[in-house]
XYZ file of C-alpha atoms in Angstrom:
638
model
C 0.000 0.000 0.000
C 1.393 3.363 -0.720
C 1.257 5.358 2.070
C 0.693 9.958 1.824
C 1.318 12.002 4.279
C -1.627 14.739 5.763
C -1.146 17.382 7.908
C -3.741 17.018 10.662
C -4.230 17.864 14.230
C -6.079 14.879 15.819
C -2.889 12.807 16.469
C -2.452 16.077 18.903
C -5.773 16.262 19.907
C -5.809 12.336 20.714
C -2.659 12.782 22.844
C -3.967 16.283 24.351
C -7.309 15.076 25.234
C -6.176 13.052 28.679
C -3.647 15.581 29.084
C -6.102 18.692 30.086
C -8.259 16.177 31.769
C -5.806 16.193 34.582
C -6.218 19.643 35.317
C -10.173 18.831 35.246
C -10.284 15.717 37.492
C -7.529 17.546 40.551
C -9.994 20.777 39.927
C -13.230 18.505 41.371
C -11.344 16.520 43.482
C -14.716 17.769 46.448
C -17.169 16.286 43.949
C -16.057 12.225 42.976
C -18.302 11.481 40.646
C -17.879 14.625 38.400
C -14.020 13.541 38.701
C -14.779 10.327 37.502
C -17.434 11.600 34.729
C -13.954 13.468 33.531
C -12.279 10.390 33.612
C -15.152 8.397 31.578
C -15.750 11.205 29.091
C -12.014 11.768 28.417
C -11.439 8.192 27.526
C -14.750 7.770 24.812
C -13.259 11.142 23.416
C -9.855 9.936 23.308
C -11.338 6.547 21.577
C -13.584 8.478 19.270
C -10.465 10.725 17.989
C -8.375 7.917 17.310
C -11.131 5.347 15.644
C -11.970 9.002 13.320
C -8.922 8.392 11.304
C -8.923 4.628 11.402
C -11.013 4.821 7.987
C -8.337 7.314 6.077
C -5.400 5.052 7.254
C -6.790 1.864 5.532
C -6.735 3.854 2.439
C -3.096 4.866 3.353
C -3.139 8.074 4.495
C -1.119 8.616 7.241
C -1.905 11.561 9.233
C 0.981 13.687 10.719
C 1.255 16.690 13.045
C 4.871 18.708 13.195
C 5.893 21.402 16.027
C 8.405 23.168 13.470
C 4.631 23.690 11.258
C 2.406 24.904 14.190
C 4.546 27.276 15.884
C 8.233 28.043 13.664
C 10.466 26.375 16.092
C 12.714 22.857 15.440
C 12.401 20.418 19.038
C 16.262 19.223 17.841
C 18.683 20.635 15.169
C 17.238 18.492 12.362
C 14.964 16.741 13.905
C 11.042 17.846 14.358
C 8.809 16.927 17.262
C 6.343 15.005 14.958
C 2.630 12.725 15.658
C 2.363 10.317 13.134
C -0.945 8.190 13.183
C 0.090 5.587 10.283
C -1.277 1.737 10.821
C 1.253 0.708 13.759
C 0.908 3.526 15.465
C -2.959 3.973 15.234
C -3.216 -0.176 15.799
C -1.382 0.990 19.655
C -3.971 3.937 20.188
C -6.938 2.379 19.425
C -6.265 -0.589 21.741
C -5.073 1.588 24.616
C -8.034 3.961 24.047
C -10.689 1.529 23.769
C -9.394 -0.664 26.777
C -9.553 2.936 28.982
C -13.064 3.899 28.522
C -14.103 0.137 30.857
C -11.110 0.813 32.987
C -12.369 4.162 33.918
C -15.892 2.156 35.347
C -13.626 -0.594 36.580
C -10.929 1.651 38.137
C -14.039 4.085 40.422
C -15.614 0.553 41.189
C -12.086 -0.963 42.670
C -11.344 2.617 44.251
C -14.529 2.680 46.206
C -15.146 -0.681 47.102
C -11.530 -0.265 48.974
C -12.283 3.188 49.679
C -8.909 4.042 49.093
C -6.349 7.234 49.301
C -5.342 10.144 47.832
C -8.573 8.859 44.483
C -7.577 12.072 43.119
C -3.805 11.590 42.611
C -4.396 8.003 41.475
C -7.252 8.977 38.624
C -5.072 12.448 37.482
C -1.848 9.883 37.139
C -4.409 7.723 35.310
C -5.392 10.289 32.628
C -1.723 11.533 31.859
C -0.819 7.756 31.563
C -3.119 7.030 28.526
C -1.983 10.697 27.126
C 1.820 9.493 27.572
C 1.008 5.871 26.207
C -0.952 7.228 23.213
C 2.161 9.994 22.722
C 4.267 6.861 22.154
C 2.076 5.611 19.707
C 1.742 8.341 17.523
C 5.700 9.418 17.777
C 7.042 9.863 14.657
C 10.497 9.585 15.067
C 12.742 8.168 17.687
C 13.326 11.655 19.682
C 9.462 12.045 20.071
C 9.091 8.336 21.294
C 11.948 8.521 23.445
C 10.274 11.800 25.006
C 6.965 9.808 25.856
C 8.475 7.115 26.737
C 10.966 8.672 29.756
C 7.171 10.614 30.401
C 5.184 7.454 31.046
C 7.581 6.218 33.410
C 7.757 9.486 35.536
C 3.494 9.436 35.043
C 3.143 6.165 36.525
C 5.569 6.312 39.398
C 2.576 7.354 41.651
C 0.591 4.769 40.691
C 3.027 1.782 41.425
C 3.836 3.836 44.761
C 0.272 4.410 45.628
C -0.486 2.216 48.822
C 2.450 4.420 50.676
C 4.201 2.379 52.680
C 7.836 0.881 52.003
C 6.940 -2.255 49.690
C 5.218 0.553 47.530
C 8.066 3.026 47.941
C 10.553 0.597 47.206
C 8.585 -0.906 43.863
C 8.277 2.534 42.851
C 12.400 3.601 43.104
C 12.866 0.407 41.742
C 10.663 1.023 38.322
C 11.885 4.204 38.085
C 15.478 2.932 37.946
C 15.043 0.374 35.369
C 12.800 1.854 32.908
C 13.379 5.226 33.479
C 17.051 5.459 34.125
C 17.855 2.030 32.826
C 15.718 1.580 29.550
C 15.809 5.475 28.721
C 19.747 5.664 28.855
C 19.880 2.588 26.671
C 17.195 4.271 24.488
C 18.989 7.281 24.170
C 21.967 5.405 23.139
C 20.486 3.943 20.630
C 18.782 6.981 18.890
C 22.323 9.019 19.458
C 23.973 6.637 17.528
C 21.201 5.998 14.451
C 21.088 9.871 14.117
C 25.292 9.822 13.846
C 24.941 6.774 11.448
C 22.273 8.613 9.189
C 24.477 11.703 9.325
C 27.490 10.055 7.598
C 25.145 9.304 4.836
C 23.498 12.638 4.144
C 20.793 14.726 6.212
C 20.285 12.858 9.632
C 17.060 11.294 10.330
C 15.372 9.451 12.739
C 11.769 9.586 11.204
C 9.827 5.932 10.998
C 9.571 3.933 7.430
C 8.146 1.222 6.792
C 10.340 -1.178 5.656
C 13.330 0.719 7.508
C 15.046 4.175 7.288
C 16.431 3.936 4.107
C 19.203 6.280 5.431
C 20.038 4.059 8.062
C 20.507 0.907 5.330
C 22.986 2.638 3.653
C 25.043 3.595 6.910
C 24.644 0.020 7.687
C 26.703 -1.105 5.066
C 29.420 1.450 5.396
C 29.644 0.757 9.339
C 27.926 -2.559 10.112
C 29.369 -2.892 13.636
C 28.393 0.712 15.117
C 24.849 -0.589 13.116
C 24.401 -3.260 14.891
C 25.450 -1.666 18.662
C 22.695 0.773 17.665
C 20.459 -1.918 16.987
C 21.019 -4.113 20.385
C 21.225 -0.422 22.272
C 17.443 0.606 20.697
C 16.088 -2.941 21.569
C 17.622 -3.274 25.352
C 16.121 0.208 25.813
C 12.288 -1.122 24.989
C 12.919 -4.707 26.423
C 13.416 -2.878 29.977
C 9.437 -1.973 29.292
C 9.010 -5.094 27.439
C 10.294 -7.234 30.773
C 12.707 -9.032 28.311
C 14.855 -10.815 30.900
C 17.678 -10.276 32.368
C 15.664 -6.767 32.378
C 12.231 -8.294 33.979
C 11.897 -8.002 37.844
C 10.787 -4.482 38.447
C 7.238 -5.855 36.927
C 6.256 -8.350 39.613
C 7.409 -5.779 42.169
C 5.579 -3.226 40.553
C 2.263 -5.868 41.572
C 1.844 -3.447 45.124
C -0.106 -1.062 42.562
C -3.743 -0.831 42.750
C -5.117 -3.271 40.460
C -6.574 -1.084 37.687
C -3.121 -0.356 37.136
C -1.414 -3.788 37.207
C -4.313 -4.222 34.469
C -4.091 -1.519 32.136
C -0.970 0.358 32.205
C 1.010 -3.228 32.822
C -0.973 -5.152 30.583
C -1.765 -2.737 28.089
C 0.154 1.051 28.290
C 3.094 0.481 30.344
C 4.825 -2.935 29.420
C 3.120 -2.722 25.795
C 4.676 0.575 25.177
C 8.042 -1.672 25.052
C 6.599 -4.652 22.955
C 5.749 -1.821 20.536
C 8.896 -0.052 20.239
C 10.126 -3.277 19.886
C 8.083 -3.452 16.718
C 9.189 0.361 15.721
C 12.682 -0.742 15.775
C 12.400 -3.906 13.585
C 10.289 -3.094 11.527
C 10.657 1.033 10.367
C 13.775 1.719 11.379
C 16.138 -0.934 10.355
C 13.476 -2.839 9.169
C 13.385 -6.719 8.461
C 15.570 -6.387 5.273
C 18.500 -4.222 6.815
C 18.355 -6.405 9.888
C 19.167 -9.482 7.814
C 21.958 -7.886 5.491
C 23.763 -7.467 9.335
C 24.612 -10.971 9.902
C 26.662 -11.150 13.404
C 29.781 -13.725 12.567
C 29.820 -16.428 15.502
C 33.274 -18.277 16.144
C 32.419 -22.130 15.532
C 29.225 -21.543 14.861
C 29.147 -19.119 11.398
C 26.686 -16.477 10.515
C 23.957 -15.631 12.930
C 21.328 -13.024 11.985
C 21.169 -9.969 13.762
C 17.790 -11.301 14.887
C 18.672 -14.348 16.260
C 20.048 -13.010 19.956
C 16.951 -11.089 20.449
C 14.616 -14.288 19.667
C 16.880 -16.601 22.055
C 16.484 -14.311 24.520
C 12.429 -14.273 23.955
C 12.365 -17.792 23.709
C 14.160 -18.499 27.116
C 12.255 -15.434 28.669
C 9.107 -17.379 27.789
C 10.052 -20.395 29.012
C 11.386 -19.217 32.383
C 9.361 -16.845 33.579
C 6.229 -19.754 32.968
C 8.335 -21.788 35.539
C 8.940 -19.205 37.766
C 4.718 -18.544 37.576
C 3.971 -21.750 38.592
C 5.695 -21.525 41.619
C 3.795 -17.983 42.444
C 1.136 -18.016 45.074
C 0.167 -14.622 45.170
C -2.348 -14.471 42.078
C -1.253 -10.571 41.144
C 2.166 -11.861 41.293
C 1.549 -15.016 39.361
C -0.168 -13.347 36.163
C 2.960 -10.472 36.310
C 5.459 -13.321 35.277
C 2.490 -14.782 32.890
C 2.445 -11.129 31.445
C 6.155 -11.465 30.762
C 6.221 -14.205 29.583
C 3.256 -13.452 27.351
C 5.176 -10.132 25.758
C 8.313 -12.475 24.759
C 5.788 -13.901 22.233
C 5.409 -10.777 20.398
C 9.456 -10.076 21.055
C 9.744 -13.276 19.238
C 7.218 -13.436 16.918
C 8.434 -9.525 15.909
C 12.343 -11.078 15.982
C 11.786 -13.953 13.790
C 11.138 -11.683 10.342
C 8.945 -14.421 8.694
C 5.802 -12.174 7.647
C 3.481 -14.884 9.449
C 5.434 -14.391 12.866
C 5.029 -10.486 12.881
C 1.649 -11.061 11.762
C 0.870 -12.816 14.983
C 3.285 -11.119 17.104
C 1.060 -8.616 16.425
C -2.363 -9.495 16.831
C -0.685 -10.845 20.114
C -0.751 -7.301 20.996
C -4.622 -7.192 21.335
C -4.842 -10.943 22.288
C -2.994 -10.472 25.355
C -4.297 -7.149 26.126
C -8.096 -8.450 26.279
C -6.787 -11.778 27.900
C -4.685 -10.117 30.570
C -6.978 -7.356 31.241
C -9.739 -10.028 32.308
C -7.049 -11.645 34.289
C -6.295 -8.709 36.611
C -10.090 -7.248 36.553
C -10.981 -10.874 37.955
C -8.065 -10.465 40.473
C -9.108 -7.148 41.567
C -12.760 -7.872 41.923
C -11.705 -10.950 44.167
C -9.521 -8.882 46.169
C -12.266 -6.086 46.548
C -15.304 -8.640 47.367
C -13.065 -11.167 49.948
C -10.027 -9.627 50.560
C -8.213 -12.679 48.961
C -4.783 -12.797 47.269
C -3.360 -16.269 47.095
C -4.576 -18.696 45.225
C -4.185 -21.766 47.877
C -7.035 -19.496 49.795
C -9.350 -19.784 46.746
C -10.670 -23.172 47.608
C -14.489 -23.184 46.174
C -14.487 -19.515 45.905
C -16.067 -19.744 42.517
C -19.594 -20.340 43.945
C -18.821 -16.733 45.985
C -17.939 -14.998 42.704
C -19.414 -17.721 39.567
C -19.139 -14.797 36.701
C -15.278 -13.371 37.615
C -13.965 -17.043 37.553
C -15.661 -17.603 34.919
C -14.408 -14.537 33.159
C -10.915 -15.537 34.741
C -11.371 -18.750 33.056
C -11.331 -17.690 29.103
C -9.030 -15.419 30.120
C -6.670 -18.104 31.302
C -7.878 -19.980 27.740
C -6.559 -17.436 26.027
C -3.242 -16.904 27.353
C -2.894 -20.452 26.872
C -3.574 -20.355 23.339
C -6.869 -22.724 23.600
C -9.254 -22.542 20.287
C -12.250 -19.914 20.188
C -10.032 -17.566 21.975
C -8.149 -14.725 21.077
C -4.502 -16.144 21.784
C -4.888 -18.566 20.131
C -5.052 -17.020 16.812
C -1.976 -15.243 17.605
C -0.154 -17.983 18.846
C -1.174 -20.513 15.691
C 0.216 -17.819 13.053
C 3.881 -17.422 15.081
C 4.037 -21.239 14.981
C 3.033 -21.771 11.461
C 5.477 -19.144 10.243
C 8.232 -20.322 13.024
C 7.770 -23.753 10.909
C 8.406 -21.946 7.363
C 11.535 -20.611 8.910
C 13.316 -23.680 7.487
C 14.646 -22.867 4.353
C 13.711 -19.352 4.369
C 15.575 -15.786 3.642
C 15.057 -14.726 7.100
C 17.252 -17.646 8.859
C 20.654 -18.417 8.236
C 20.848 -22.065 10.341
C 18.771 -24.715 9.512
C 17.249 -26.125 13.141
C 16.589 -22.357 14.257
C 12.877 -22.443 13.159
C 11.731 -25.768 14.438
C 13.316 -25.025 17.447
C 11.924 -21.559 18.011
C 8.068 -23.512 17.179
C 8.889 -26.167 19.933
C 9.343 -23.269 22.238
C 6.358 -21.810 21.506
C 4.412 -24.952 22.467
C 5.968 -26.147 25.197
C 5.396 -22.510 26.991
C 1.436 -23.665 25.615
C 2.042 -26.346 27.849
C 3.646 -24.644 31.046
C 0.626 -21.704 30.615
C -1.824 -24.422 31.162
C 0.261 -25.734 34.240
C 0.126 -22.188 35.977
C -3.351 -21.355 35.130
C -5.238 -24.830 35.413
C -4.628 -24.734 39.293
C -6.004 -22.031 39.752
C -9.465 -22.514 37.760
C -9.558 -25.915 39.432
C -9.389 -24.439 43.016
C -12.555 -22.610 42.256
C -14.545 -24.522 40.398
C -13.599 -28.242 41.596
C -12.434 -28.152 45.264
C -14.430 -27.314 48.940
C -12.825 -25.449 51.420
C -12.606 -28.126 53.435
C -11.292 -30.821 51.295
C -8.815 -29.351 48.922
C -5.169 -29.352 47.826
C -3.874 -26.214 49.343
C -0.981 -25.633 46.491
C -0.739 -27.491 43.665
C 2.223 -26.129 42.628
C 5.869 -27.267 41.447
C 7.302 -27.342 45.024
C 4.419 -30.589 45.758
C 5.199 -33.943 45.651
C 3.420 -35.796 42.706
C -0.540 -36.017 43.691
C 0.094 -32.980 46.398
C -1.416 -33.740 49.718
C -4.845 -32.983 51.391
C -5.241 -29.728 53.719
C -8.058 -28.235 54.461
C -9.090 -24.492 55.709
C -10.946 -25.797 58.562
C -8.884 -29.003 59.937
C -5.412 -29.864 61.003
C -2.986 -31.472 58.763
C -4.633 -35.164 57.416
C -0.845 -36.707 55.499
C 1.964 -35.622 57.580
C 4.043 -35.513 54.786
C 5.341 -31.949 54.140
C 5.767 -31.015 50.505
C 9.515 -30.016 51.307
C 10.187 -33.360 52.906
C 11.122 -31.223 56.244
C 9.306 -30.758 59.201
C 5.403 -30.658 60.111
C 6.242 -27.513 61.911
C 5.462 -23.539 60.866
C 7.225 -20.595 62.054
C 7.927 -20.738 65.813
C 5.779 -17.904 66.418
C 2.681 -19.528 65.175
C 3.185 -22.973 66.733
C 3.051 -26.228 66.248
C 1.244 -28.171 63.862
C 1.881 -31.502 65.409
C -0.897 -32.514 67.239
C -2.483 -29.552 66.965
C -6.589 -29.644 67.745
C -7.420 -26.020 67.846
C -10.276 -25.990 65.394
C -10.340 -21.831 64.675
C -10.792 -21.530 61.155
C -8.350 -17.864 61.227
C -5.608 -19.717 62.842
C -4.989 -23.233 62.070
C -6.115 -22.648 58.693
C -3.999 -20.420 57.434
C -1.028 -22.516 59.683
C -1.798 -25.655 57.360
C -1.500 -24.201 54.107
C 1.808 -25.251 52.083
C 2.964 -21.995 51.620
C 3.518 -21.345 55.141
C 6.052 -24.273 55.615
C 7.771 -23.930 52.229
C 6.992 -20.738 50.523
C 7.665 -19.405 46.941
C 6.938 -16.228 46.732
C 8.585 -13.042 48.750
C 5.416 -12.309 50.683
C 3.573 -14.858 51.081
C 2.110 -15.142 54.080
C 3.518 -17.350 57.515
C 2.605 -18.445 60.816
C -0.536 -19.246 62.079
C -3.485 -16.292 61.620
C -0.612 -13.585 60.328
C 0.577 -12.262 56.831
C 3.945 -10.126 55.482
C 4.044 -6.498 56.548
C 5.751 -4.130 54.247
C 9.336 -4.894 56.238
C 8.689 -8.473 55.961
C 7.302 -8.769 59.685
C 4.084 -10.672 61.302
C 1.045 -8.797 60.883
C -2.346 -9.901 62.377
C -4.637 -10.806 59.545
C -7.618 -9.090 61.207
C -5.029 -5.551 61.103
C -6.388 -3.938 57.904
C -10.159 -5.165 57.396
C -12.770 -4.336 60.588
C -14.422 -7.780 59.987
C -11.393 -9.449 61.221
C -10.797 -11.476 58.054
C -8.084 -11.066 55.635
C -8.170 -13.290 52.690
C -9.910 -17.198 51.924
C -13.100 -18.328 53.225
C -15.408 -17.071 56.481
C -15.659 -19.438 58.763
C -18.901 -21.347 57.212
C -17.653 -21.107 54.123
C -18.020 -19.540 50.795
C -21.571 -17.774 50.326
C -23.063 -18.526 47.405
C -23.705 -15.677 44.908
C -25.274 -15.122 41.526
C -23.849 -13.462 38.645
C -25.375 -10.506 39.532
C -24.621 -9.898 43.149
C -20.968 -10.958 43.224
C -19.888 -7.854 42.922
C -21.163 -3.966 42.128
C -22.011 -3.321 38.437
C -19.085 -0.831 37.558
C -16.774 -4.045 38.177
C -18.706 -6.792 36.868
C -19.495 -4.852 33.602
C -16.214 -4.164 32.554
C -15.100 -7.864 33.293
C -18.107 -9.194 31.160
C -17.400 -6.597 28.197
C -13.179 -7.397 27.846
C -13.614 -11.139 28.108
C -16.711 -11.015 25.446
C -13.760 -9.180 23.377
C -11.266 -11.779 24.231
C -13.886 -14.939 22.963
C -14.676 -12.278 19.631
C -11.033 -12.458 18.824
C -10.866 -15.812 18.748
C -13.793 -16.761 17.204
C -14.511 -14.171 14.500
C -11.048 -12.530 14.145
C -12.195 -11.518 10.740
C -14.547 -8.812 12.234
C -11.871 -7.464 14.361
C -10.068 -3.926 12.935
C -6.873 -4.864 15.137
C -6.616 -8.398 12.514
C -6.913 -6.457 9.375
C -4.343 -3.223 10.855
C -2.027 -5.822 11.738
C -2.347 -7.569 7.727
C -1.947 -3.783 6.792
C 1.427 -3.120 8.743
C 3.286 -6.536 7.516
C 1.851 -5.776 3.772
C 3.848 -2.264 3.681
C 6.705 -3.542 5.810
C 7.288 -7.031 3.859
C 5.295 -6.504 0.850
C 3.565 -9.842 1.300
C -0.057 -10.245 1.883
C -0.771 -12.503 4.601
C -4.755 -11.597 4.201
C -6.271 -13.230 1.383
């Protein structure tokens, strides 16, 4: 498709929209719900801007607004401040501001029902979020991106620090160093560098093309090594947001955020943000072509593509953090290493150059985004409704809450790839095209592509290993008969425990003691029958946990320093987290939960299931068709 340029302001407008908001929602912080009407109202205006030139872009107009046209004045000697909506960029924003406008409902449902601090701070940080994450997606070059993206980090500090108290404070320093400090230097590298390459060529550029910077091709093969330092220096700076390991760990800590944000700005805006720069960087400004005309020479092994680091290092990101989820207790916690995990795919996919792998590492982008969002939604609902965290407290608790499992449920379907859902769509193209491979122009060892597609279905396999558990602990166990943790740390079969009993196989899934922490007693012989006490003393976790804070010793949790806290400390019902003492109540669909939480979980997994099952009706399959047509001239939609 041949693409023209327009000047136009929307891709401002789009970007502006949440901006000024902020100044709306902190001006009625007296008067909630006209705060929150700003936040609703902002995010179908944002939506409606953005889906206005989705029609014009199809056609292959590409709309753009410069700073050096508006007002006279150049951002950087050479290079404009530019907002480009072309198909990648407008396939970002429309996701992003679609997902916001049930977020908002979600996000003043969560707030309330935990009647939580400083609402104000936390729905103003909100709004310049999506304004930051849709910035990123209209950048036109690499110095505008670069901008947004050092932005969003410094925008969504308060959120990850929100709660207050030294977990929160020490998540918070600890983003900020790796994707702000960490991920922007490398960034900045990385665009320094392609702006001195492009210089020794002719008029330095840094401006998107699909296909590649033609510039930048050329001063690839006059200096191929300072090309490809550029190259690993652009894609370190996005895998920091990406959660690429050895770059991944500020993203489970970052879990202490309230869960609207764990949902949409880490499963959408935040770590998305780094999948797609991922995708700016292969495929319009070096481009799939340039990228393969950079071989890397290997001693006793020969020629490696360029590519080829960045997919291992997907492909064993993948695969480890899906381990590392099994052994995760705490749910929040659990789907944060599913969510990296998840974003390798499109790393990989993106990596891999075969037109059928960036065609699904793309839709991947929406796939995961309606999948993941369900994920947290359901977490935060359960967390709202009984105070519950970890999953070996979730024994029966889908007869207290039948439509957020449920929800949870094709949610987990999807991140596992399973048919009629929108992963698996995503995850059937990468394999298919991970298969053609072999043989191909894109690899340069025969072996790489089959082994990249058993990767991809043995993390199929490990996906259904960390989410199973968890759907099975609702649905299939009682409170009082149930496995507490069927994770990797138990023996084969696990071992009964119940909420409401002692201990019935003495066997201890460490092979150590029947003992907890000396503080909380005994287990051995124990007869005390209180359901707050010995309970939470017999679950696994408290005699050979997994996670950093789970909780331990009989009737307590993990303060913020890692000390005892009484579970009855925070809530003035004097239960914190699994069943009352009778049991799970049984619910209905519709009184679960308040309506501005249980509609927004209904509407994103109905979008997850429409994915999968008509994927043809979806604007996000054709966009994505659209990008890998004008990047790789093939057509991968018939």
């Amino acid at each position: 498709m041949v693409e023209h340029a327009v000047a136009d302001p929307r891709p401002l407008a789009a970007v502006l929209v949440s901006a000024v908001t902020v100044a709306l929602i902190i001006a009625s912080y007296r008067h909630p719900n006209v705060r929150e009407g700003w936040s609703v109202l902002a995010a179908i205006s944002k939506f409606a801007i953005v889906a206005s030139m989705l029609p014009g872009v199809m056609d292959g107009t590409v709309y753009e607004w410069r700073l050096s046209e508006a007002t006279g004045y150049t951002f950087v000697s050479g290079i404009d401040f530019t907002l480009r909506a072309d198909p990648l960029g407008l396939f970002f924003a429309l996701l992003a501001s679609f997902l916001w406008i049930f977020t908002s409902f979600y996000a003043a449902g969560y707030m309330r029902g935990l009647d939580e601090h400083a609402q104000t701070r936390f729905f103003a940080a909100f709004a310049a979020s999506l304004s930051t994450a849709v910035g990123i997606a209209f950048a036109g070059n690499l110095v505008t991106i670069f901008v947004f993206y050092e932005l969003l980090s410094l925008v969504t500090y308060p959120l990850v620090a929100h709660n207050e108290d030294d977990e929160a404070r020490i998540a918070g320093r600890k983003y900020l160093f790796y994707t702000f400090f960490g991920g922007g230097v490398l960034l900045l590298a990385g665009t320094v560098l392609v702006y001195w390459l492009t210089s020794g060529v002719g008029e330095p550029t840094l401006a998107f093309e699909s296909g590649g910077m033609s510039a930048l091709a050329d001063a690839a093969a006059a200096d191929p090594a300072m090309a490809q330092a550029a190259f690993y220096l652009l894609i370190a700076g996005f895998g920091v947001k990406a959660a690429v390991m050895p770059l991944h760990s500020w993203l489970a800590d970052a879990m202490v955020a309230p869960t609207p944000v764990s949902g949409l700005l880490h499963a959408v805006a935040v770590v998305k943000s780094g999948a797609f720069g991922v995708a700016r960087v292969i495929l319009e400004v070096y481009g799939p072509e340039t990228i393969r005309d950079l071989p890397l020479s290997v001693p006793g092994v020969g020629e490696v593509g360029l590519n080829i680091p960045v997919a291992i290092m997907a492909a064993f990101t993948l695969t480890a953090a899906s381990i590392i989820a099994m052994r995760k207790d705490h749910l929040k916690r659990r789907l944060a290493y599913s969510t990296t995990a998840q974003l390798s795919y499109i790393v990989l996919g993106l990596s891999l150059l075969h037109p059928w792998t960036i065609f699904g590492a793309l839709f991947h982008i929406p796939a995961h985004a309606f999948g993941k969002l369900t994920l947290f939604f359901c977490a935060g609902a359960i967390h709202v409704e009984t105070h519950t965290d970890y999953i070996s407290e979730m024994a029966g608790i889908g007869k207290r809450m039948p439509l957020t499992l449920s929800a949870f449920t094709i949610g987990a379907a999807g991140m596992a790839g399973m048919p009629l859902v929108a992963g698996f769509v995503s995850k059937f193209y990468m394999l298919i095209g991970s298969v053609r491979l072999e043989g191909s122009e894109w690899i340069y060892l025969d072996g790489w592509g089959w082994l990249f597609a058993a990767t991809l279905l043995l993390s199929g396999v490990l996906n259904i290993a960390y989410f199973w558990p968890i759907v099975y602990t609702a649905f299939f166990e009682r409170e009082d008969r149930h496995d507490a943790k069927p994770l990797v740390e138990f023996p084969m079969g696990g071992q009964f425990r119940s909420y409401t009993g002692r201990v019935a196989d003495p066997v201890q899934p460490d092979g150590g003691r029947n003992e907890v922490d000396a503080d909380a007693g005994s287990l051995e012989g124990e007869t005390d029958t209180d359901t707050e006490t010995v309970g939470h003393a017999n679950h696994a976790v408290d005699a050979n946990p997994s996670d950093a804070d789970v909780p331990f010793g009989a009737g307590t949790r993990r303060g913020p320093r890692g000390e005892p806290v009484p579970l009855d400390s925070d809530h003035h019902d004097g239960h914190h987290g699994g069943p009352p003492a009778d049991g799970w109540a049984r619910h209905t669909p519709l009184t679960e939960s308040t309506w501005l939480m249980l509609v927004p979980i209904t509407v994103i997994a109905t979008g997850a299931v429409v994915l999968g099952v008509v994927p043809d009706y979806a604007i996000f399959l054709e966009l994505a068709g659209t990008i890998v047509e004008n990047v790789t001239g093939e057509v991968v939609l018939g």
